[in-house]
Tab-separated table of C-alpha atoms in Angstrom:
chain	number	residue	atom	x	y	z
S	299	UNK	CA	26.756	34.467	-5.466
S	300	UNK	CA	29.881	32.953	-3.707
S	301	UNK	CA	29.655	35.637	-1.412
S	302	UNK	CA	26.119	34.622	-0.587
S	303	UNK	CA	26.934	30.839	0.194
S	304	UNK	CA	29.681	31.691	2.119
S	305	UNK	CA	27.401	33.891	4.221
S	306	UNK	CA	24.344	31.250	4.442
S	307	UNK	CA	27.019	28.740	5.371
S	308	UNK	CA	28.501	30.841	7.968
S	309	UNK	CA	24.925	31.283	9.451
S	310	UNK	CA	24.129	27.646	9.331
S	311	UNK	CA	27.372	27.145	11.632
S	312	UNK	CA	26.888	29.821	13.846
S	313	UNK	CA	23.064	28.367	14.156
S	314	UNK	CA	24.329	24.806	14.355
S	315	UNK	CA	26.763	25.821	17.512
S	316	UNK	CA	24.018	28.256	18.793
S	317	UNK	CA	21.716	24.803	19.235
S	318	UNK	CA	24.452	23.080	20.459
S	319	UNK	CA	25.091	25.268	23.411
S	320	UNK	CA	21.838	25.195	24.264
S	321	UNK	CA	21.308	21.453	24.289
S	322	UNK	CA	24.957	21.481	26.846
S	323	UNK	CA	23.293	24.089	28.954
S	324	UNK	CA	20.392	22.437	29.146
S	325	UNK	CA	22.011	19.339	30.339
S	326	UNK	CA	21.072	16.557	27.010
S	327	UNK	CA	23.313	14.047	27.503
S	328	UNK	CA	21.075	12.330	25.003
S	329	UNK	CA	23.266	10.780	21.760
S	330	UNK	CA	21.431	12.080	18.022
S	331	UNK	CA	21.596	8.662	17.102
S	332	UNK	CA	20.178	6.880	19.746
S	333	UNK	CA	18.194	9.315	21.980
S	334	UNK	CA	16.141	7.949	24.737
S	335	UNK	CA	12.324	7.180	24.377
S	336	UNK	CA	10.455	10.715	24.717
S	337	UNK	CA	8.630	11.114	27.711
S	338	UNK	CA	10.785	9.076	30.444
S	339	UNK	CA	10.732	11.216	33.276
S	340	UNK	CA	13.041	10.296	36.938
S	341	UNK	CA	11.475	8.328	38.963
S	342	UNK	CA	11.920	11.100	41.718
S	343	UNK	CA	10.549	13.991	39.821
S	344	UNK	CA	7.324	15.041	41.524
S	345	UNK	CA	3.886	15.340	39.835
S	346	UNK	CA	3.195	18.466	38.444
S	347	UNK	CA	0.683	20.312	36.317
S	348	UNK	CA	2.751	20.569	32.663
S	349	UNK	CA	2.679	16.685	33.601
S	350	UNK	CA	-0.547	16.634	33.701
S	351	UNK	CA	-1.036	18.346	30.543
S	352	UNK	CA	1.562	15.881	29.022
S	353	UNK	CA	-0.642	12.637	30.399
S	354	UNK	CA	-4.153	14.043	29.040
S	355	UNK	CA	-2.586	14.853	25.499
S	356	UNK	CA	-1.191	11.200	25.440
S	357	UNK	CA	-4.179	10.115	26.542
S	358	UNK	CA	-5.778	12.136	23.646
S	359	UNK	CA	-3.621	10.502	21.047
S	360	UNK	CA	-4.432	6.756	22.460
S	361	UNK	CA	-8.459	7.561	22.361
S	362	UNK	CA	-7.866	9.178	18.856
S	363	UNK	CA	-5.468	5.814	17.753
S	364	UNK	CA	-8.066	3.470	19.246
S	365	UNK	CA	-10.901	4.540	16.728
S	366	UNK	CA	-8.292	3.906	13.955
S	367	UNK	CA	-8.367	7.433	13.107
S	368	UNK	CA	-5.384	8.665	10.919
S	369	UNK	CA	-4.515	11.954	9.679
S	370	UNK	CA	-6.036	14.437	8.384
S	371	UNK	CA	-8.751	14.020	11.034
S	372	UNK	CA	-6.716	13.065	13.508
S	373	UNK	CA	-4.653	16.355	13.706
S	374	UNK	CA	-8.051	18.516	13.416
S	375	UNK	CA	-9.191	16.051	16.753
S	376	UNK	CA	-5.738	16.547	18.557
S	377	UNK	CA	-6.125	20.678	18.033
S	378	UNK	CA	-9.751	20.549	19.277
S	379	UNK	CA	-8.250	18.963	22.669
S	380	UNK	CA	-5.220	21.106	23.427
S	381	UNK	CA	-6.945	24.484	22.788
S	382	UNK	CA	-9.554	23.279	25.241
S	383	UNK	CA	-6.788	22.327	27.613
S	384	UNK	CA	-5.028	25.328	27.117
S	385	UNK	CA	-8.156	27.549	27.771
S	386	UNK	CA	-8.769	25.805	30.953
S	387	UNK	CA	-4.904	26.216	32.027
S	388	UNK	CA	-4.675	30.222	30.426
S	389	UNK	CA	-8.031	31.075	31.750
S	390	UNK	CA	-6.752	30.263	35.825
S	391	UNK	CA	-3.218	31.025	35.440
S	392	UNK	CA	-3.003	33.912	33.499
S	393	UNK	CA	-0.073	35.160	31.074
S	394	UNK	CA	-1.007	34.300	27.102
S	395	UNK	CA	-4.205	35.173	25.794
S	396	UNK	CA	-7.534	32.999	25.725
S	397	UNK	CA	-8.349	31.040	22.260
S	398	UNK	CA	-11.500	32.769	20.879
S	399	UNK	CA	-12.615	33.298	24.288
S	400	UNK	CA	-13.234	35.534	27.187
S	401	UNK	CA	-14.206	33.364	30.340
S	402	UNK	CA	-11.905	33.743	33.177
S	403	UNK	CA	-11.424	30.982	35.674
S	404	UNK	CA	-11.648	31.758	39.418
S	405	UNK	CA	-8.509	32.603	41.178
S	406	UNK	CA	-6.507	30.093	43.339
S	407	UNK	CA	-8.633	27.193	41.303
S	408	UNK	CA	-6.424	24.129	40.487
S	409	UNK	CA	-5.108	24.517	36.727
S	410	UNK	CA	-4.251	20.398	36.719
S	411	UNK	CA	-7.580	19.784	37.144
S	412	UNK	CA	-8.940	22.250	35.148
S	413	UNK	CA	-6.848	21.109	32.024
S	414	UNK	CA	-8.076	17.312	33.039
S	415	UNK	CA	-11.274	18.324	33.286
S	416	UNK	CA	-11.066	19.727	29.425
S	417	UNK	CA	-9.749	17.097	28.470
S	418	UNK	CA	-11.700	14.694	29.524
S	419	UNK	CA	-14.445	16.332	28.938
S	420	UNK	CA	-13.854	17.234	24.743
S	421	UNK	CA	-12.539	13.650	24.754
S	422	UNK	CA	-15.685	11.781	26.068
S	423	UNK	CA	-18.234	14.063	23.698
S	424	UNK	CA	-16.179	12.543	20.754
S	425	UNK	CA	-15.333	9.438	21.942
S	426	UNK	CA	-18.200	8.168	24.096
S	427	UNK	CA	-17.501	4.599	23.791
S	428	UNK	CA	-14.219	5.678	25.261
S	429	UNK	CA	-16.303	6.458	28.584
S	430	UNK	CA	-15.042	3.871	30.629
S	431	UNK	CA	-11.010	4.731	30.243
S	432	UNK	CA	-11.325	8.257	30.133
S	433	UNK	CA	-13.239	8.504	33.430
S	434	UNK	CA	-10.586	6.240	35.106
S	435	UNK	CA	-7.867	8.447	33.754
S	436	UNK	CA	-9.752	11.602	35.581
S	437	UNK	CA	-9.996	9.588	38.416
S	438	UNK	CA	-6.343	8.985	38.406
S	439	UNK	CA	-5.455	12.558	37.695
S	440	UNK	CA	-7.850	14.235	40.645
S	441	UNK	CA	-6.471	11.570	43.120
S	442	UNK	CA	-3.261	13.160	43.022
S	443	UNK	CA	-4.410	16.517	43.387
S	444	UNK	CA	-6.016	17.497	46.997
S	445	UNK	CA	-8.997	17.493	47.406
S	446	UNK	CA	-11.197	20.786	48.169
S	447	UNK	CA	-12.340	24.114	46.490
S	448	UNK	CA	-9.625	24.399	44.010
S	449	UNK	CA	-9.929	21.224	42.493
S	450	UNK	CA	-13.658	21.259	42.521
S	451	UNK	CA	-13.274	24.609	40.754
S	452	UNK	CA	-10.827	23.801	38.314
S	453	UNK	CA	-12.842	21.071	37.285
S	454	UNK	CA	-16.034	22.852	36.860
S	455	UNK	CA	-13.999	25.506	34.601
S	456	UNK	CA	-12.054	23.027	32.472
S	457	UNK	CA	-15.752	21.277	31.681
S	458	UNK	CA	-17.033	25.028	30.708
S	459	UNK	CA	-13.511	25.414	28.575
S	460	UNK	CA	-13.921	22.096	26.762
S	461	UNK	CA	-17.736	23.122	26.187
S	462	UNK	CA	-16.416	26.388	24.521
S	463	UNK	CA	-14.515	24.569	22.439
S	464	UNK	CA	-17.254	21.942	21.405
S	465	UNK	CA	-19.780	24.424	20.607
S	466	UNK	CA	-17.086	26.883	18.836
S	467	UNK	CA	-16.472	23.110	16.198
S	468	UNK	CA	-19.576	22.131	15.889
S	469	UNK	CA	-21.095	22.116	11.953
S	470	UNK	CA	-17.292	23.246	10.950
S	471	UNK	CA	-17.297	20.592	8.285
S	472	UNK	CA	-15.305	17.628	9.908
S	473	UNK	CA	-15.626	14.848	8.001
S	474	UNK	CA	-18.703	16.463	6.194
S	475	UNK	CA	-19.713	14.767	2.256
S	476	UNK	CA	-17.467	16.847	-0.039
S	477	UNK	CA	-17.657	14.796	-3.552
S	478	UNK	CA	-14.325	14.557	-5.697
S	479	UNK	CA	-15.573	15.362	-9.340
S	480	UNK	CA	-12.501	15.943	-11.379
S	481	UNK	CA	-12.706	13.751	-14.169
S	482	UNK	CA	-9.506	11.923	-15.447
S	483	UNK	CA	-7.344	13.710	-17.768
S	484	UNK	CA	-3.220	13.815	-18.240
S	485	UNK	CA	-2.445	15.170	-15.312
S	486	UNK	CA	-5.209	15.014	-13.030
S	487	UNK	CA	-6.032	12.650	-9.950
S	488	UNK	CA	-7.681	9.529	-10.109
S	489	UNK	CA	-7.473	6.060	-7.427
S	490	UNK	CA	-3.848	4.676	-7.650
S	491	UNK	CA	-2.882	1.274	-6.883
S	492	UNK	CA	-3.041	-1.068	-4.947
S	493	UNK	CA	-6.546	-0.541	-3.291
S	494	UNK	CA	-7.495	2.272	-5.895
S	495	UNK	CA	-9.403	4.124	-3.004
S	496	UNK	CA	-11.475	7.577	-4.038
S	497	UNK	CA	-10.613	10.673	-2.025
S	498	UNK	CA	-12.365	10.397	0.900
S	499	UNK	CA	-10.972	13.131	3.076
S	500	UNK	CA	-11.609	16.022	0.598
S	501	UNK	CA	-13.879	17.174	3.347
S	502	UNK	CA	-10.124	18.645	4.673
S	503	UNK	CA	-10.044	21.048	2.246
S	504	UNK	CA	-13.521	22.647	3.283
S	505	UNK	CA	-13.688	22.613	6.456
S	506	UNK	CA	-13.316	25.726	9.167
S	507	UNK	CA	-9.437	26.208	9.948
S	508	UNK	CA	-8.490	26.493	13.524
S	509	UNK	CA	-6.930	30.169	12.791
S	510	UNK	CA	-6.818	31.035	9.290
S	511	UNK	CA	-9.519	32.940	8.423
S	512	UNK	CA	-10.028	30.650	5.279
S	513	UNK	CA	-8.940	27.229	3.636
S	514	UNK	CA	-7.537	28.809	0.835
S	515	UNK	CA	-6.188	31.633	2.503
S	516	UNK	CA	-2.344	30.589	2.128
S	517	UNK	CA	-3.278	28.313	-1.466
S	518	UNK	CA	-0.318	28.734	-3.114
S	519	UNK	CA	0.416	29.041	-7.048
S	520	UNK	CA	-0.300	26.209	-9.587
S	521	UNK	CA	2.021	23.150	-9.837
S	522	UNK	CA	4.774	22.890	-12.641
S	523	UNK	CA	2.649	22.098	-16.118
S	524	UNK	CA	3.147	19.010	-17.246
S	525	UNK	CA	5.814	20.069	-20.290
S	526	UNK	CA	7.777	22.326	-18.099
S	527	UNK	CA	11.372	21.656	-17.491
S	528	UNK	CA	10.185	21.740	-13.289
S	529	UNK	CA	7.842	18.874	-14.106
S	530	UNK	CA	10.369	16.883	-15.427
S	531	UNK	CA	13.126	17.135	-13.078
S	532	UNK	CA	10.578	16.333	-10.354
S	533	UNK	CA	9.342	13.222	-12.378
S	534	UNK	CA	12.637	11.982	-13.318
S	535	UNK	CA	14.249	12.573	-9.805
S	536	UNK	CA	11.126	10.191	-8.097
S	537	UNK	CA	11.018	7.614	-10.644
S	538	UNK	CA	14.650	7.233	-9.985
S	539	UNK	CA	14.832	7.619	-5.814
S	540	UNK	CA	11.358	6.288	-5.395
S	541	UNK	CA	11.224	3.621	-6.972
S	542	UNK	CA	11.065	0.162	-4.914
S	543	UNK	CA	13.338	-1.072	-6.383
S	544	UNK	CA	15.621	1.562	-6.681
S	545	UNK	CA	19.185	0.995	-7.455
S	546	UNK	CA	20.525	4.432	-6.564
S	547	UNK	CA	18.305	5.078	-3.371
S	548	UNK	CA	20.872	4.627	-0.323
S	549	UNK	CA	19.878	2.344	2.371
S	550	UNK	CA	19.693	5.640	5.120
S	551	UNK	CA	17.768	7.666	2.529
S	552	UNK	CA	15.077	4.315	2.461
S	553	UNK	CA	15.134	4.642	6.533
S	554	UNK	CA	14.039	8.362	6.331
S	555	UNK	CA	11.587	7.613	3.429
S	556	UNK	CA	9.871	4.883	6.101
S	557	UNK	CA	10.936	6.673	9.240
S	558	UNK	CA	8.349	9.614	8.136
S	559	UNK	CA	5.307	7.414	7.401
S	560	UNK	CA	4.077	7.748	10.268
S	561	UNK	CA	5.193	9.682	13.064
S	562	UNK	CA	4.174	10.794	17.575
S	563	UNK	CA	4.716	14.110	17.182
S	564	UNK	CA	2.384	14.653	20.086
S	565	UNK	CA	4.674	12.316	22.848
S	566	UNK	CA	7.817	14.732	20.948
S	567	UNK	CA	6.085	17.684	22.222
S	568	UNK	CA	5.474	15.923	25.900
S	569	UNK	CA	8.670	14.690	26.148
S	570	UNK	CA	10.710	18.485	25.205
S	571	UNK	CA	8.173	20.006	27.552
S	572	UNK	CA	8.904	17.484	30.411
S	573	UNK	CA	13.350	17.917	29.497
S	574	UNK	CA	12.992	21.755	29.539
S	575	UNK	CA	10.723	22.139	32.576
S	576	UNK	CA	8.256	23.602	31.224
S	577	UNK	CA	5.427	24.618	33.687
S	578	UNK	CA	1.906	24.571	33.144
S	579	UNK	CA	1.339	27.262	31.291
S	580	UNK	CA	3.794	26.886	28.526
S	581	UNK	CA	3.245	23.007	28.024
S	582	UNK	CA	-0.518	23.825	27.432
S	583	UNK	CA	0.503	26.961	24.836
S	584	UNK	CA	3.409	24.334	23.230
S	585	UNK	CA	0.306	21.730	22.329
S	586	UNK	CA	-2.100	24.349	21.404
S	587	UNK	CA	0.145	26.507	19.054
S	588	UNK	CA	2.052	23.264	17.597
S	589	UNK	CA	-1.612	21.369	17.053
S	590	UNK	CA	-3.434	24.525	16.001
S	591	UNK	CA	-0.542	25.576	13.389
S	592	UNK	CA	-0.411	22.232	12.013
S	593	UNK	CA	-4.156	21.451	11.911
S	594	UNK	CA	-4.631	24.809	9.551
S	595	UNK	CA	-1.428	23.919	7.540
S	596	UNK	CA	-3.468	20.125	6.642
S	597	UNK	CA	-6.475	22.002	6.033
S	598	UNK	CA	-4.291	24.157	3.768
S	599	UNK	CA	-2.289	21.129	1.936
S	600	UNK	CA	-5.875	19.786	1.742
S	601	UNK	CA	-7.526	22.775	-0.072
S	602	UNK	CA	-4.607	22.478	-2.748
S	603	UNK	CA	-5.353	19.433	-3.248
S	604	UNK	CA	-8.921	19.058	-3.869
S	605	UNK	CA	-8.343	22.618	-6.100
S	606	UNK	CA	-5.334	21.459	-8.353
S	607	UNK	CA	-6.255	17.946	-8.083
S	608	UNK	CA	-2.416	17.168	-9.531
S	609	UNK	CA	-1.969	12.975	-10.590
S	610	UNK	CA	0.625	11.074	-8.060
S	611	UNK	CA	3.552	9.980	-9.528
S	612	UNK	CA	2.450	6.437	-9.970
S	613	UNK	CA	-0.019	7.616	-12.268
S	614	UNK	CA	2.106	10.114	-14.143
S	615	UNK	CA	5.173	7.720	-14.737
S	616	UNK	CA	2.951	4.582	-15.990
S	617	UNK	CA	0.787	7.161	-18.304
S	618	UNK	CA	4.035	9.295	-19.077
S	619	UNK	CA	3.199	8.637	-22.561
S	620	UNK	CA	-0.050	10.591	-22.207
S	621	UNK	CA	1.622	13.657	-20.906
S	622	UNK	CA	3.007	15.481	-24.075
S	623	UNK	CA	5.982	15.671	-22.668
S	624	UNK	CA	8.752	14.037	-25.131
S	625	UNK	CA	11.400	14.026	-22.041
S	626	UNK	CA	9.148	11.609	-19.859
S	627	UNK	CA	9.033	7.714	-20.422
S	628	UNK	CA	6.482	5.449	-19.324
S	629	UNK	CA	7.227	2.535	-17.207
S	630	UNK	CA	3.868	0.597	-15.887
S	631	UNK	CA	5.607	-1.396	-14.362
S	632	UNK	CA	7.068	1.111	-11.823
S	633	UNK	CA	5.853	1.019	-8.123
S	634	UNK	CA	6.780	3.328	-5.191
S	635	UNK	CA	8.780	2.118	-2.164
S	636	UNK	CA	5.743	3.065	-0.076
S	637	UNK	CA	1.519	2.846	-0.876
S	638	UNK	CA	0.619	5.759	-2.015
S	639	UNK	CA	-2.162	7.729	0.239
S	640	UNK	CA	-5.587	8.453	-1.681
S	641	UNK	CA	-5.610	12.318	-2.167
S	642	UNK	CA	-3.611	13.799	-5.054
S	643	UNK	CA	0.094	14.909	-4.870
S	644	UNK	CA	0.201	18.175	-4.366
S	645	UNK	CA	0.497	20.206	-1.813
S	646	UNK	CA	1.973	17.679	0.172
S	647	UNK	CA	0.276	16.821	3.649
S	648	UNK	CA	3.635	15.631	5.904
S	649	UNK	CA	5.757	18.344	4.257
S	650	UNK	CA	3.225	21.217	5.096
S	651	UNK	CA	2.601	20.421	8.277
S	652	UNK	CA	5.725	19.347	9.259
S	653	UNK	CA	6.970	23.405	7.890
S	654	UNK	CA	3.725	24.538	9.759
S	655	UNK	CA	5.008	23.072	13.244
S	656	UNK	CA	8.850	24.094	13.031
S	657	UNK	CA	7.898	27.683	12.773
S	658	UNK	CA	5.389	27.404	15.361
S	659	UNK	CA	8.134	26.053	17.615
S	660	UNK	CA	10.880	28.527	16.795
S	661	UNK	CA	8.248	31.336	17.274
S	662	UNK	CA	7.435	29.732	20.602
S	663	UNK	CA	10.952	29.140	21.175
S	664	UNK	CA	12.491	32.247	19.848
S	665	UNK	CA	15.468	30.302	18.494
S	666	UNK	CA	15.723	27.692	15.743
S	667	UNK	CA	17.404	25.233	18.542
S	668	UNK	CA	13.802	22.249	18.446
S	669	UNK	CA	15.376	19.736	20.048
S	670	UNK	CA	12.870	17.079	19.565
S	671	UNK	CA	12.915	13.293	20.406
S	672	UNK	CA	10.916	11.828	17.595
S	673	UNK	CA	9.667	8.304	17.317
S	674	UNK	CA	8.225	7.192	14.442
S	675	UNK	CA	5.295	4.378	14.980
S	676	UNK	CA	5.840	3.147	11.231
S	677	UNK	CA	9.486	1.612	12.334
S	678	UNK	CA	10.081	2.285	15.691
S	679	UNK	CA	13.288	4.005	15.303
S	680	UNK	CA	13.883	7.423	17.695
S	681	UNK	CA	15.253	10.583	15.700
S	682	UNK	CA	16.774	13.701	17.686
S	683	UNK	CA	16.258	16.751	15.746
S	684	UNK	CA	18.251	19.386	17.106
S	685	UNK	CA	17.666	22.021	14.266
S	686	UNK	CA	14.245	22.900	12.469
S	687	UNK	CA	16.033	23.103	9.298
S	688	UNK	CA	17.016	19.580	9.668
S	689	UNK	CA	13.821	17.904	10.198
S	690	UNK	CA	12.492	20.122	7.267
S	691	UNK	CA	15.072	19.093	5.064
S	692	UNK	CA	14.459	15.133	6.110
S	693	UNK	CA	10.551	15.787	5.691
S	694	UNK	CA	11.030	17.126	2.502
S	695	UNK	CA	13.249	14.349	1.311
S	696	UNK	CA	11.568	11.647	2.872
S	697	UNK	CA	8.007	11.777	0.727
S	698	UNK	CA	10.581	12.128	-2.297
S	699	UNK	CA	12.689	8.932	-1.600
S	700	UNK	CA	9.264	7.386	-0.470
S	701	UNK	CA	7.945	7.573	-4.512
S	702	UNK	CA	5.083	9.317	-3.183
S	703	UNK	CA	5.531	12.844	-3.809
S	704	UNK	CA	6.966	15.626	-6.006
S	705	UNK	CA	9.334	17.712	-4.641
S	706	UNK	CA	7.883	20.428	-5.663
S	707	UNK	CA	4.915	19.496	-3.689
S	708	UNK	CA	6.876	19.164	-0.826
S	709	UNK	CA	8.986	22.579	-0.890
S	710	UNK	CA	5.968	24.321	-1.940
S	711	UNK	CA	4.231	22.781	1.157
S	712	UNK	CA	7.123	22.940	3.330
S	713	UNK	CA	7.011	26.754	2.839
S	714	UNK	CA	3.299	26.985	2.690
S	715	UNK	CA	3.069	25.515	5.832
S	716	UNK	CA	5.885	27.829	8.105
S	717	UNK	CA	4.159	30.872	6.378
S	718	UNK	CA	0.757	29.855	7.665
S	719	UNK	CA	2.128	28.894	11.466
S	720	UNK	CA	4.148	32.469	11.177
S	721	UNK	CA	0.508	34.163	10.122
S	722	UNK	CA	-0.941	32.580	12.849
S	723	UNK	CA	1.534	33.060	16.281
S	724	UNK	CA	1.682	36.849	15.374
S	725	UNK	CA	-2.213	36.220	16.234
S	726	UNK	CA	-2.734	33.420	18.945
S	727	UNK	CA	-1.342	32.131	21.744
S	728	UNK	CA	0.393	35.761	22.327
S	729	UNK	CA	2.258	36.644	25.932
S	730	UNK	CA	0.163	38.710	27.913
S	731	UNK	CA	1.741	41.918	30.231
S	732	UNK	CA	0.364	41.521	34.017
S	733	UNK	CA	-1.158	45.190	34.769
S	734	UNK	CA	-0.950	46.551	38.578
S	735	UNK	CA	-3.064	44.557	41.225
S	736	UNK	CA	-1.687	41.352	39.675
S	737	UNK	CA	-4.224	40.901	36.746
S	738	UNK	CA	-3.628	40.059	33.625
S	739	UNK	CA	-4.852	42.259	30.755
S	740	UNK	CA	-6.930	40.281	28.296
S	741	UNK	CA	-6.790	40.711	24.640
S	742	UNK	CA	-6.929	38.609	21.725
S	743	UNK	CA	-7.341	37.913	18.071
């Protein structure tokens, strides 16, 4: 055993210097604790297509934001827009294969306006009150690309990618009546306060994944009964940490517990592809992979959910004395530091997707080295993850120190979701060998 830690910590070091390396070869001069806003580019850089691809997905995110959508649709939404942007790109310039598609784009068409053409496009079938801003943003894009055959083409083949895409979603159960019927028992889900909302996103757990071949495809084993030792430690540990009024909770393990509420992952993406310069091509497979991965690890997180339907902790600690368990008191009194969401506790949602998209990056990456610029819309604070294994540890922790989930929910998800992003990126998004003549050899999933 002591042989073992000293060779896990040796790895961790070896990693940890590994990343560091990296981040002085690629010229971050950026501190960890107060990293610049992601996405600020030099004022001299020239336009160019990953930019553009960077724009439209922020411009995604601000359409998706304005209709007050939140997660779990909002991460299906964001998925639907970057694999139509990365068909347009993919299907012109070559290299990776297409997402559940064949078309080919004509050579020497303009991939910019192909991906915002797709984008635009997927964006103003969803959102057509959006209309107005969306066509101005095209506008915008095309007037700095010249005008003539390749843009006109590119934007005639990023309308026919984003119409793949449309027609391969539609009727795929997004957002589709999917009744919660579990009645209450010890143990079981049911409203918590304050608003004591019903589950209204169980649809999540039914509807078509983005790559998996089903929901429940990755469902992992049952939670901890309610009398097992497991239980307990996970109820004890969250009525003490996550308590609002917790005595023992430090002050930075309340900033990472509010940090996570809510956080841009897609301006973290645009702002590593924009530092590493990326080109078109690998921005557009960055979004899709990362958005796909963690779209199918919510769907996943979801499906648990609605099939274990396991009480959240506010409910478990202020009807502890329904439980059976003699080792758990009730208190109900005891709040959380943060509202708890409406769907049950586990899997959890942020710590499944948030395994789901660092395995998708170090797959994409081929190193463990993330180095993402995070902000987090909840406090405003910036985060500079270097390491996957630190944001997973902080993702993990942070619903934990929150009062809002289990741990066990959380390194069950956490795991859950890296083995369904490693499932999928053997599958998707793969690299492509050119063949003689300068075509690319298609083949996919």
């Amino acid at each position: 055993m002591r042989n073992r830690r000293a060779l896990l910590v040796s790895r961790t070091l070896v990693t940890g210097v590994a990343c560091s390396l990296l981040a002085l070869v690629l010229g971050s001069s950026q501190a960890a604790a107060e990293p610049e806003p992601p996405g600020r580019v030099p004022a001299a850089a020239p336009v160019s297509g990953s930019s553009v691809v960077v724009d439209w997905m922020r411009t995604a995110s601000a359409t998706i934001q304005a209709e007050k959508i939140l997660p779990p649709e909002a991460l299906i939404l964001n998925a639907y827009v970057s694999t139509a942007v990365y068909n347009a790109v993919v299907g012109i310039e070559g290299h990776y294969t297409l997402y559940k598609w064949q078309e080919r784009g004509p050579q020497g068409a303009s991939s910019a306006a192909a991906a915002a053409s797709a984008a635009h496009h997927l964006l103003r079938h969803y959102f057509p009150s959006a209309a107005p801003q969306l066509d101005a943003a095209r506008a915008d894009t095309l007037a700095a690309i010249p005008d003539g055959w390749a843009e006109d083409a590119g934007v005639a083949f990023g309308e026919n990618a984003a119409a793949h895409i449309i027609d391969l979603r539609r009727d795929d159960g997004r957002g589709a009546p999917v009744p919660y019927t579990t009645p209450p028992a010890p143990g079981t889900w049911r409203p918590t306060p304050p608003a004591n909302e019903p589950f209204a996103t169980a649809w999540a757990a039914k509807v078509r994944p983005m790559l998996l071949d089903s929901p429940q495809q990755f469902r992992p084993e049952p939670p901890p009964t309610l009398t097992s030792a497991r239980y307990t430690k996970d109820f004890d540990e969250v009525k003490t940490y996550g308590a609002k009024s917790s005595s023992l909770r430090t002050p930075e393990q309340t900033d990472t517990a509010r940090f996570f509420a809510s956080l841009d992952l897609q301006q973290a993406l645009g702002d590593h592809a924009l530092r590493h310069g990326m080109d078109i091509t690998r921005t557009a497979r960055l979004y899709a992979a990362a958005n796909t991965s963690q779209a199918d690890a919510v769907i996943t997180a979801w499906d648990a959910k609605l099939h274990y339907a396991t009480w959240r902790l506010i409910t478990a600690i202020r009807l502890a004395d329904t439980d059976n368990n003699p080792a758990t008191h009730p208190d109900q009194q005891w709040e959380p530091l943060l509202t708890t969401p409406a769907h049950p506790d586990y899997l959890s949602g942020h710590a499944t997707m948030g395994g789901a998209l660092m395995q998708a990056l170090t797959k994409l990456f081929n190193t463990p080295c993330v180095d993402l610029n995070i902000h987090s819309t909840s406090t405003g604070a910036y985060r500079h993850y270097q390491h996957a294994d630190e944001y997973n540890r902080d993702v993990i922790n942070a619903r934990v120190w929150a009062g809002i989930h289990t741990r066990t929910a959380d390194t069950v998800g956490n795991t859950t979701g890296r083995r369904v992003a490693a499932w999928a990126l053997e599958r998707y998004f793969q690299p492509i060998p050119p063949i003689p003549g300068g075509y690319v050899q298609e083949r996919g999933p």
